[in-house]
PDB file of C-alpha atoms in Angstrom:
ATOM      1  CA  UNK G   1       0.000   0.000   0.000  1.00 41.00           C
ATOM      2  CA  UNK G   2       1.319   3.090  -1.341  1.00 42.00           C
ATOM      3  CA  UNK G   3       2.286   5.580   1.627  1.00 44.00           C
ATOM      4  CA  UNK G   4       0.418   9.225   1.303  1.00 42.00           C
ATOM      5  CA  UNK G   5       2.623  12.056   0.818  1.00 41.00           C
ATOM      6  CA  UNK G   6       2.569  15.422   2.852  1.00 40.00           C
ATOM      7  CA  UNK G   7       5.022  17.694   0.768  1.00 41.00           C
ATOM      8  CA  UNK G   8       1.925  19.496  -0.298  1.00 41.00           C
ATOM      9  CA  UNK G   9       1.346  23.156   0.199  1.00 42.00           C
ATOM     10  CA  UNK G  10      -1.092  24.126   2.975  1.00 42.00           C
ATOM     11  CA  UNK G  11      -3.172  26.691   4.435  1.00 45.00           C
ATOM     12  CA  UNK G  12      -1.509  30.286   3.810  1.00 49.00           C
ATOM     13  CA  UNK G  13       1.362  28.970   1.360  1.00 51.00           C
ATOM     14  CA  UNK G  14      -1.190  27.163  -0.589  1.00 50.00           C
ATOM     15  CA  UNK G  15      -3.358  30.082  -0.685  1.00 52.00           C
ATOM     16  CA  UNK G  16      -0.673  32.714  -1.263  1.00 57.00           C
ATOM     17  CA  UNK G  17       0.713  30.479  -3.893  1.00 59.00           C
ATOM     18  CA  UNK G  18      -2.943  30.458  -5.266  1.00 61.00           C
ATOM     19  CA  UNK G  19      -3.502  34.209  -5.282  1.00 64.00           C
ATOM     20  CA  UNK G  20      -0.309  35.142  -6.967  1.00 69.00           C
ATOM     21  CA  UNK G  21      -0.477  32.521  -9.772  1.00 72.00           C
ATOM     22  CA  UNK G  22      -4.151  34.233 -10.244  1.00 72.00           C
ATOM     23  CA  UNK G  23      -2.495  37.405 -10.355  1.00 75.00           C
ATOM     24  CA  UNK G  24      -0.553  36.101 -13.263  1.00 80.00           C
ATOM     25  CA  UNK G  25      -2.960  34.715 -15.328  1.00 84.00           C
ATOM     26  CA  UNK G  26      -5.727  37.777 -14.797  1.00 84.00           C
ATOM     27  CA  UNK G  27      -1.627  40.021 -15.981  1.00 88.00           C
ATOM     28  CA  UNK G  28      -1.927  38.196 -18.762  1.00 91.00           C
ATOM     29  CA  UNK G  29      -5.106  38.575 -19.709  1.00 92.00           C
ATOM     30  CA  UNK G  30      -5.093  42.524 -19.396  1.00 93.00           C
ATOM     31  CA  UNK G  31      -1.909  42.183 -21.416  1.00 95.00           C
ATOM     32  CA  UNK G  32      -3.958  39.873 -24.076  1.00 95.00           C
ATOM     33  CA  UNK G  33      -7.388  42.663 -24.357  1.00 95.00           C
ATOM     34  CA  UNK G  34      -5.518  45.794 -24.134  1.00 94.00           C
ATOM     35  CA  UNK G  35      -3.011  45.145 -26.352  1.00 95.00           C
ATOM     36  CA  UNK G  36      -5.250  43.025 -28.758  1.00 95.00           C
ATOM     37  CA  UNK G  37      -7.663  46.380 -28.469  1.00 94.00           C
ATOM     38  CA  UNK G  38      -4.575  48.717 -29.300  1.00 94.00           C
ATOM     39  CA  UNK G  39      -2.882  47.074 -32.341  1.00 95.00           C
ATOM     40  CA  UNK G  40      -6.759  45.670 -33.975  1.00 94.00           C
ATOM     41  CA  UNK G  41      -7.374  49.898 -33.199  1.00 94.00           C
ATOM     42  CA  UNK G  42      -4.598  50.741 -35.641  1.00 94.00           C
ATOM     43  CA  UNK G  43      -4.954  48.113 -38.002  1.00 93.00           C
ATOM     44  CA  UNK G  44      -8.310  49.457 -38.827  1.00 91.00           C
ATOM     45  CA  UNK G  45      -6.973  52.993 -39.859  1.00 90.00           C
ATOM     46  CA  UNK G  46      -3.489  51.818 -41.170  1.00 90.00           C
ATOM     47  CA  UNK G  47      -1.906  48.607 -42.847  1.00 87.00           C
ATOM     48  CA  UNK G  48       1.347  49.966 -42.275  1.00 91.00           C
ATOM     49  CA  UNK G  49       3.573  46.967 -40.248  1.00 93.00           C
ATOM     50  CA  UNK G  50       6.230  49.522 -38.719  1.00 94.00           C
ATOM     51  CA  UNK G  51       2.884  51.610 -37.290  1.00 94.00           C
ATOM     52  CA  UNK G  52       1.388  48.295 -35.602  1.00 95.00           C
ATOM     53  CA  UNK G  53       4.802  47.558 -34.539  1.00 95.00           C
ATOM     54  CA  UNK G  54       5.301  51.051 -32.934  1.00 95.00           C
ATOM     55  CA  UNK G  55       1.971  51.122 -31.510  1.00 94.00           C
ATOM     56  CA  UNK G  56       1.865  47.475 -30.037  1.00 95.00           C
ATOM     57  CA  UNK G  57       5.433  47.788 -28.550  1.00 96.00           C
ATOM     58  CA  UNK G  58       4.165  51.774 -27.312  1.00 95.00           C
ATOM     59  CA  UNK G  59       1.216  49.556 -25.316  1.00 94.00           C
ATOM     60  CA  UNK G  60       3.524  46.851 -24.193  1.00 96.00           C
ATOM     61  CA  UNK G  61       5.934  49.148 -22.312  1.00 95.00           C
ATOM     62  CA  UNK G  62       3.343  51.642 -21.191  1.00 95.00           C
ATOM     63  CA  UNK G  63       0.923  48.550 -20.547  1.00 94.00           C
ATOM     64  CA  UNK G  64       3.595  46.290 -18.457  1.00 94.00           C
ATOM     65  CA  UNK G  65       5.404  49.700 -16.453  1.00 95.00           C
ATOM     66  CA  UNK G  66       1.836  50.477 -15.504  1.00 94.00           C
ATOM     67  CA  UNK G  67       0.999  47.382 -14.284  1.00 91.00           C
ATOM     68  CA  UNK G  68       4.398  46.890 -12.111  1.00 92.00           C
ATOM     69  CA  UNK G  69       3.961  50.726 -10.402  1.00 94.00           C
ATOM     70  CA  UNK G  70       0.747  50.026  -9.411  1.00 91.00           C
ATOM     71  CA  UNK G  71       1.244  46.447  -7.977  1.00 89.00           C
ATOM     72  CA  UNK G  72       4.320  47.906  -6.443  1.00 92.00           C
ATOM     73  CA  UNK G  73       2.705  50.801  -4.910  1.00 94.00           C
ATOM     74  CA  UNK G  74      -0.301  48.964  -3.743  1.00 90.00           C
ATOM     75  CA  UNK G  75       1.702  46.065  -2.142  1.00 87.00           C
ATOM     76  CA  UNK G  76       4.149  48.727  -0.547  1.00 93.00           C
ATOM     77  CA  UNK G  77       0.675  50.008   1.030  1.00 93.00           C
ATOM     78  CA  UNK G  78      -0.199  46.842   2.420  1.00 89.00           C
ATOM     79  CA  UNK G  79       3.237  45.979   3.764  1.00 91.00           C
ATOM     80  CA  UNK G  80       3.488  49.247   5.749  1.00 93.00           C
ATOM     81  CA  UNK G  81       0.162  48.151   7.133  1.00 93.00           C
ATOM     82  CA  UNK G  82       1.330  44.563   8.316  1.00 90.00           C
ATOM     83  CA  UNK G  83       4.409  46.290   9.758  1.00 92.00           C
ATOM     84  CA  UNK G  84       2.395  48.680  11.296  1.00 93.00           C
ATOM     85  CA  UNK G  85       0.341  46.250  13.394  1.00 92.00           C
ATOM     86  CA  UNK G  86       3.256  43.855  14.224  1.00 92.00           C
ATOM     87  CA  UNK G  87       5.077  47.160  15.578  1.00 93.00           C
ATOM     88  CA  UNK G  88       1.768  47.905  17.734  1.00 92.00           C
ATOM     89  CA  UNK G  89       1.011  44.072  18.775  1.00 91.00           C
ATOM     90  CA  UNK G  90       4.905  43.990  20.237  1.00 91.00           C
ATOM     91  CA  UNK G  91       3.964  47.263  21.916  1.00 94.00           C
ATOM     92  CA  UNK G  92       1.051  45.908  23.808  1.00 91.00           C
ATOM     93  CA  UNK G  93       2.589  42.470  24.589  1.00 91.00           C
ATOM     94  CA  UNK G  94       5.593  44.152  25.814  1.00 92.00           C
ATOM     95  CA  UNK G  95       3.500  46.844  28.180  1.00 92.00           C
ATOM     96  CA  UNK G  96       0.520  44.058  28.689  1.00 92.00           C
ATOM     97  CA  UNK G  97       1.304  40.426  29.017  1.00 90.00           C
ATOM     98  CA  UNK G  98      -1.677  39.250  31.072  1.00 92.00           C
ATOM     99  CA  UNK G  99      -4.253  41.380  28.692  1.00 92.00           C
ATOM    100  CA  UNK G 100      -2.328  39.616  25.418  1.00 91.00           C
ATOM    101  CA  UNK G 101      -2.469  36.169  26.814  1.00 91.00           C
ATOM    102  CA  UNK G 102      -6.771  36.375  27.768  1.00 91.00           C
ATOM    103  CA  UNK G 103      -6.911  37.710  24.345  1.00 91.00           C
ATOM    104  CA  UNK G 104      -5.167  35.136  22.795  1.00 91.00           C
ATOM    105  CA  UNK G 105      -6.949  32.400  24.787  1.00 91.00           C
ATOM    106  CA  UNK G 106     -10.314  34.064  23.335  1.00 91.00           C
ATOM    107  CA  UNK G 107      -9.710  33.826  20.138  1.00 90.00           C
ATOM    108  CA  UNK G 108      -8.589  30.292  20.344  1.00 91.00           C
ATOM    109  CA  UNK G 109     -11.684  29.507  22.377  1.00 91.00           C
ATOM    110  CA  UNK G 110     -13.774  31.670  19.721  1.00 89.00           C
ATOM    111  CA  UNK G 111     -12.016  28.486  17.143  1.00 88.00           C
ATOM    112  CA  UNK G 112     -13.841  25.798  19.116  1.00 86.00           C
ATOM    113  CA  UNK G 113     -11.594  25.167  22.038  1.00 87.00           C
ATOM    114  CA  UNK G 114     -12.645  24.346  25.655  1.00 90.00           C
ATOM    115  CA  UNK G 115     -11.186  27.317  27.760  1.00 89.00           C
ATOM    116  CA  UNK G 116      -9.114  24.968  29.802  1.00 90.00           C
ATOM    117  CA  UNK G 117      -7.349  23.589  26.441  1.00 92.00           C
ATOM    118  CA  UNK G 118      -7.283  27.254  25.088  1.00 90.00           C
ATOM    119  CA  UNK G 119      -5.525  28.673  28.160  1.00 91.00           C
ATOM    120  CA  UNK G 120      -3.671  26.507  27.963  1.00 91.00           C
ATOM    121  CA  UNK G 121      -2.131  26.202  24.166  1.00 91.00           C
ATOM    122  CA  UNK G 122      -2.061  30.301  24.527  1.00 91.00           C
ATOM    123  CA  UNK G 123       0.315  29.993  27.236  1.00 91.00           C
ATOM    124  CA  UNK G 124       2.696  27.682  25.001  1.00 93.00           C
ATOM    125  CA  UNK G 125       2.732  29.406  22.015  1.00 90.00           C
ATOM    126  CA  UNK G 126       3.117  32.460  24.171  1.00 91.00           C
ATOM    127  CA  UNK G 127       5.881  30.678  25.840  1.00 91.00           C
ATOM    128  CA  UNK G 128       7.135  29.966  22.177  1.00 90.00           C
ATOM    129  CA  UNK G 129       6.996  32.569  20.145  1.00 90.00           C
ATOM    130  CA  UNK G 130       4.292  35.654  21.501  1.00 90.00           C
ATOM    131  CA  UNK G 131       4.407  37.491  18.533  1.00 90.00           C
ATOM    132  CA  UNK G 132       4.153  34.922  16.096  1.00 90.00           C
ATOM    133  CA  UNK G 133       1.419  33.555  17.436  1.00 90.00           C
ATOM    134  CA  UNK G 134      -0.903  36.937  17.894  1.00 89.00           C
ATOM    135  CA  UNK G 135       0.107  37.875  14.616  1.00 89.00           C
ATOM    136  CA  UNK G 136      -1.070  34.370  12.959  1.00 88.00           C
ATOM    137  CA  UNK G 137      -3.937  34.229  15.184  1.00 89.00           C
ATOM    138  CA  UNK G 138      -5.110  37.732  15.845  1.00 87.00           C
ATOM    139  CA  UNK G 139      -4.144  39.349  12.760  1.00 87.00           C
ATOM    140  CA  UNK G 140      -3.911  36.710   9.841  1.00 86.00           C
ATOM    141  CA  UNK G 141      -0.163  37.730   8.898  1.00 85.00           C
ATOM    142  CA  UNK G 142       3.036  35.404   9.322  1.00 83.00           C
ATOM    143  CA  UNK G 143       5.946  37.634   9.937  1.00 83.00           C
ATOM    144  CA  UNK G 144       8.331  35.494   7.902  1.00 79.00           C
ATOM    145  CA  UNK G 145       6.256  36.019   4.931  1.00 79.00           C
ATOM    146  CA  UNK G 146       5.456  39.362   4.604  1.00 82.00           C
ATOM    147  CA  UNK G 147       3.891  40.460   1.122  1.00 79.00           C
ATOM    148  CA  UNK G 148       7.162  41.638  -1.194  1.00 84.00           C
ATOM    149  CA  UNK G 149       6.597  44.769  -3.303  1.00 88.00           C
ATOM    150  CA  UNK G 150       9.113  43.907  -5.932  1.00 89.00           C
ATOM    151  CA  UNK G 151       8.021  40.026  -6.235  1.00 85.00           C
ATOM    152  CA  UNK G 152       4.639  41.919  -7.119  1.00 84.00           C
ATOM    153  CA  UNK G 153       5.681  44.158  -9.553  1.00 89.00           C
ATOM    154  CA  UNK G 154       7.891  42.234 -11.459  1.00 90.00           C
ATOM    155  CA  UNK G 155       5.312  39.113 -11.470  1.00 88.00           C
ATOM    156  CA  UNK G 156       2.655  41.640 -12.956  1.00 89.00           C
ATOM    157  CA  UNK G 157       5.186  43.157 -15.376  1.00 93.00           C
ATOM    158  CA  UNK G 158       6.219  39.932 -16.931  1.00 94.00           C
ATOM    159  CA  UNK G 159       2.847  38.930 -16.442  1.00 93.00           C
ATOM    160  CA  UNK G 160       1.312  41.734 -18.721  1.00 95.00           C
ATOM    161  CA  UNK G 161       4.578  41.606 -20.729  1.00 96.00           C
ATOM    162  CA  UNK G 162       3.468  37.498 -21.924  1.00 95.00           C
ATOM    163  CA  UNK G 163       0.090  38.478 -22.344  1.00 95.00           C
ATOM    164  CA  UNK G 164       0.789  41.343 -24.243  1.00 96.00           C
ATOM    165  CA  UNK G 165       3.197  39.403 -26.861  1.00 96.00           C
ATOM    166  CA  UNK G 166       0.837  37.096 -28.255  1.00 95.00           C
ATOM    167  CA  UNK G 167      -1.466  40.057 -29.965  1.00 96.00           C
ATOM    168  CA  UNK G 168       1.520  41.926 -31.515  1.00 96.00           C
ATOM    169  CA  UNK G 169       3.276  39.247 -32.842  1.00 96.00           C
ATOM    170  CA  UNK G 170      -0.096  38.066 -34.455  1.00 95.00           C
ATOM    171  CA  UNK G 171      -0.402  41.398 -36.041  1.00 95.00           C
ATOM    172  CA  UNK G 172       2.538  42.023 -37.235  1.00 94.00           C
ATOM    173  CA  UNK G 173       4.352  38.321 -38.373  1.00 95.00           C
ATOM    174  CA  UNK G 174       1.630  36.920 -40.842  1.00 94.00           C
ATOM    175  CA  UNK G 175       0.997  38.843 -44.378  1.00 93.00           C
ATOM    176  CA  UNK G 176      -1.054  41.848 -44.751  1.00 88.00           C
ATOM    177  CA  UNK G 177      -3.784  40.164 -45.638  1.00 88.00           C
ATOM    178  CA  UNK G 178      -3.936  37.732 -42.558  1.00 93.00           C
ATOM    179  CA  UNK G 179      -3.317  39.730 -39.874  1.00 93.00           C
ATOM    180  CA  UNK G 180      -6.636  40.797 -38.822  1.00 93.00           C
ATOM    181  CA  UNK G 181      -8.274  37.166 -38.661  1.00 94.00           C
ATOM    182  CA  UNK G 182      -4.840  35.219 -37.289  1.00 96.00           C
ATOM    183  CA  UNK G 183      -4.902  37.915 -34.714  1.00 95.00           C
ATOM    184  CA  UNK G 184      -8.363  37.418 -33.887  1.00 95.00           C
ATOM    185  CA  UNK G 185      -7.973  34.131 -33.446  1.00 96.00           C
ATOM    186  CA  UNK G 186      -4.972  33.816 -31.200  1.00 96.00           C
ATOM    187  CA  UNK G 187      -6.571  36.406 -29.257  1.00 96.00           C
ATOM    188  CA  UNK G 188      -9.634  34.458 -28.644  1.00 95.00           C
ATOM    189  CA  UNK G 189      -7.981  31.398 -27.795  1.00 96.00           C
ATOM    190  CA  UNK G 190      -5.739  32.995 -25.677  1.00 95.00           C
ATOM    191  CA  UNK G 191      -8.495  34.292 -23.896  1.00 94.00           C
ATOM    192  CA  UNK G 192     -10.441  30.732 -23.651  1.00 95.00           C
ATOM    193  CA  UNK G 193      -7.167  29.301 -22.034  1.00 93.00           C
ATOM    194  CA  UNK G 194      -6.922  32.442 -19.353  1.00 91.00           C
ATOM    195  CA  UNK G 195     -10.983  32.541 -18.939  1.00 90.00           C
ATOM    196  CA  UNK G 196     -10.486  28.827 -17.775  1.00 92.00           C
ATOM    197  CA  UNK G 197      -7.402  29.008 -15.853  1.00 88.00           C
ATOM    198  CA  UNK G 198      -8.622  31.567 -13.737  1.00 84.00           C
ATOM    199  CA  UNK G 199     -11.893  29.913 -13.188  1.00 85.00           C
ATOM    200  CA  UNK G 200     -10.204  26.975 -11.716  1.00 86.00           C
ATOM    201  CA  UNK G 201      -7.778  28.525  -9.564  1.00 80.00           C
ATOM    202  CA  UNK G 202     -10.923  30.393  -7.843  1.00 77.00           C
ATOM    203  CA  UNK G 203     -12.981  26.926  -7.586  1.00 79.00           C
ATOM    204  CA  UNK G 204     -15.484  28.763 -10.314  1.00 82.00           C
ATOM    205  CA  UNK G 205     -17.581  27.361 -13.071  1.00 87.00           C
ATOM    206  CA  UNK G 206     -15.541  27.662 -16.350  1.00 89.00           C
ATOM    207  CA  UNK G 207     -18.690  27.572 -18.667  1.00 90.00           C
ATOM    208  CA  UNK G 208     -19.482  31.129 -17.259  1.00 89.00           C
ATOM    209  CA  UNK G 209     -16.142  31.918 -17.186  1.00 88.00           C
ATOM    210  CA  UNK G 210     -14.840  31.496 -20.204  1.00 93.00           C
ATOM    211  CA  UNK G 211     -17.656  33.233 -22.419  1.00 94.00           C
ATOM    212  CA  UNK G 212     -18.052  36.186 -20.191  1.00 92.00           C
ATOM    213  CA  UNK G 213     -13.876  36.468 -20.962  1.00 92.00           C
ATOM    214  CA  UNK G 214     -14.150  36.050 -24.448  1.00 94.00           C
ATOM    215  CA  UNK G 215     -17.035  38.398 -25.073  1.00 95.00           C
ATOM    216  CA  UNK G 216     -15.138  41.247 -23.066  1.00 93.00           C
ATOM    217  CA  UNK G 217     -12.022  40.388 -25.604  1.00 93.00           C
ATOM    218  CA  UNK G 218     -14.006  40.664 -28.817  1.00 94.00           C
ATOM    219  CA  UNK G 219     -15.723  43.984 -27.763  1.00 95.00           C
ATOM    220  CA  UNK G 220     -12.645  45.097 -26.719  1.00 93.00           C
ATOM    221  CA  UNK G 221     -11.173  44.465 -30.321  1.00 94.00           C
ATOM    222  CA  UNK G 222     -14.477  45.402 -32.128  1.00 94.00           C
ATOM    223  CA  UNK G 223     -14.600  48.733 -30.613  1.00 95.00           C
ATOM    224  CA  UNK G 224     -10.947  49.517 -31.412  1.00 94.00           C
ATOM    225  CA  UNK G 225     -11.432  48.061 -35.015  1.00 93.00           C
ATOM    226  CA  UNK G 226     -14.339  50.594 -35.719  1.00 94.00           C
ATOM    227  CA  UNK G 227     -12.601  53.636 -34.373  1.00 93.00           C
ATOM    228  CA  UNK G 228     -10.319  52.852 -36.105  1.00 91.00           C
ATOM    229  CA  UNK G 229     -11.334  52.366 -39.527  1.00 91.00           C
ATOM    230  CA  UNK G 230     -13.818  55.893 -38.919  1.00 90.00           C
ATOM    231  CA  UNK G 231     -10.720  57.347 -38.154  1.00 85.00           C
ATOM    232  CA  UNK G 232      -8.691  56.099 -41.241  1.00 78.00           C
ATOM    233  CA  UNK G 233     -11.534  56.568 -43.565  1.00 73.00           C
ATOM    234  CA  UNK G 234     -11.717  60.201 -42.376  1.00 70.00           C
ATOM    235  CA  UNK G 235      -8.114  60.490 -42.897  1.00 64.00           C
ATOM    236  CA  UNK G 236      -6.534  61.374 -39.841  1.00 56.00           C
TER     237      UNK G 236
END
């Protein structure tokens, strides 16, 4: 009988593993639409390959540099907040022991404990490790694994970067007479595969997933493809 492995992820790793490998894919998929929207936008006023180029590369950079400020800033934000409460939980176990420990021992009581066997694991992990075990218990946070700004921002920007590759290499690589439909298509499919990645790695229904995905893609490029064209056919 085969022994059952336990080198699995669980609890927060598995879930912090899951949230930034949905970060990537929902990157990618911003990287796919906008860009798809940007180049299908100038290929309806213009045939010209060096303009697509320019313009698809132009929404890359701006597209992917975008994406990493803001992940960086917003992950910066939430960092300072997790070091802000560890700072004021060492405060108050350092100035109130006795108030920390009945707090703990509620909240582990509040998890289904008898108060005897709370009490009592509060005063060994307080015995342990105080800190570490208010801020996993009290506040959610593990102060080994505090959220990383820069792991953010770069995921986001290669992320975006990926996503954003596929539509301007369809554009621009197959003859001027297949670029609108190839690109189309690799868009589309591109967006199937994202639609249904992220739907499973948030336990969702694909089916509804995946059209509601590729529907926002095809506006997206539909939109782009008119303006476009109005704009080329006015001449400007």
């Amino acid at each position: 009988m085969t022994e059952p492995t336990h080198d699995e992820a669980h609890g927060g790793a598995l879930g912090s593993r899951l949230n930034w490998l949905r970060a990537a894919v929902l990157g990618a998929n911003d990287g796919i639409v906008s860009t798809a929207g940007l180049v299908v936008g100038v290929a309806g006023a213009t045939g010209s390959r060096s303009a697509l180029l320019t313009a698809g590369l132009a929404g890359l950079l701006a597209g992917s540099m975008s994406m990493a400020a803001g992940e960086y800033v917003s992950v910066s934000t939430q960092r300072d907040s997790e070091m802000a409460a560890l700072a004021l939980e060492r405060r108050e176990l350092r100035d109130r022991p006795e108030a920390e420990l009945r707090e703990l021992t509620d909240l582990l009581a509040s998890r289904g404990l008898s108060r005897e066997v709370a009490r009592e694991a509060a005063e060994q992990l307080t015995a342990r490790d105080a800190l570490r075990a208010h801020a996993r218990v009290e506040l959610g946070i593990d102060p080994d694994e505090l959220t990383n700004p820069w792991h953010a921002a770069w995921a986001s920007f290669l992320a975006f970067t990926v996503g954003a590759l596929l539509p301007l290499l369809a554009i621009v690589l197959p003859p001027a007479g297949a670029r609108l439909p190839v690109t189309v298509c690799c868009v589309l499919a591109a967006l199937v595969l994202t639609g249904w990645s992220s739907a499973r790695l948030g336990a969702a229904d694909p089916r509804r997933a995946i059209p509601r995905n590729v529907a926002g893609g095809a506006l997206a490029m539909a939109v782009t493809y008119a303006a476009g064209s109005l704009l080329g056919a006015a001449g400007v």
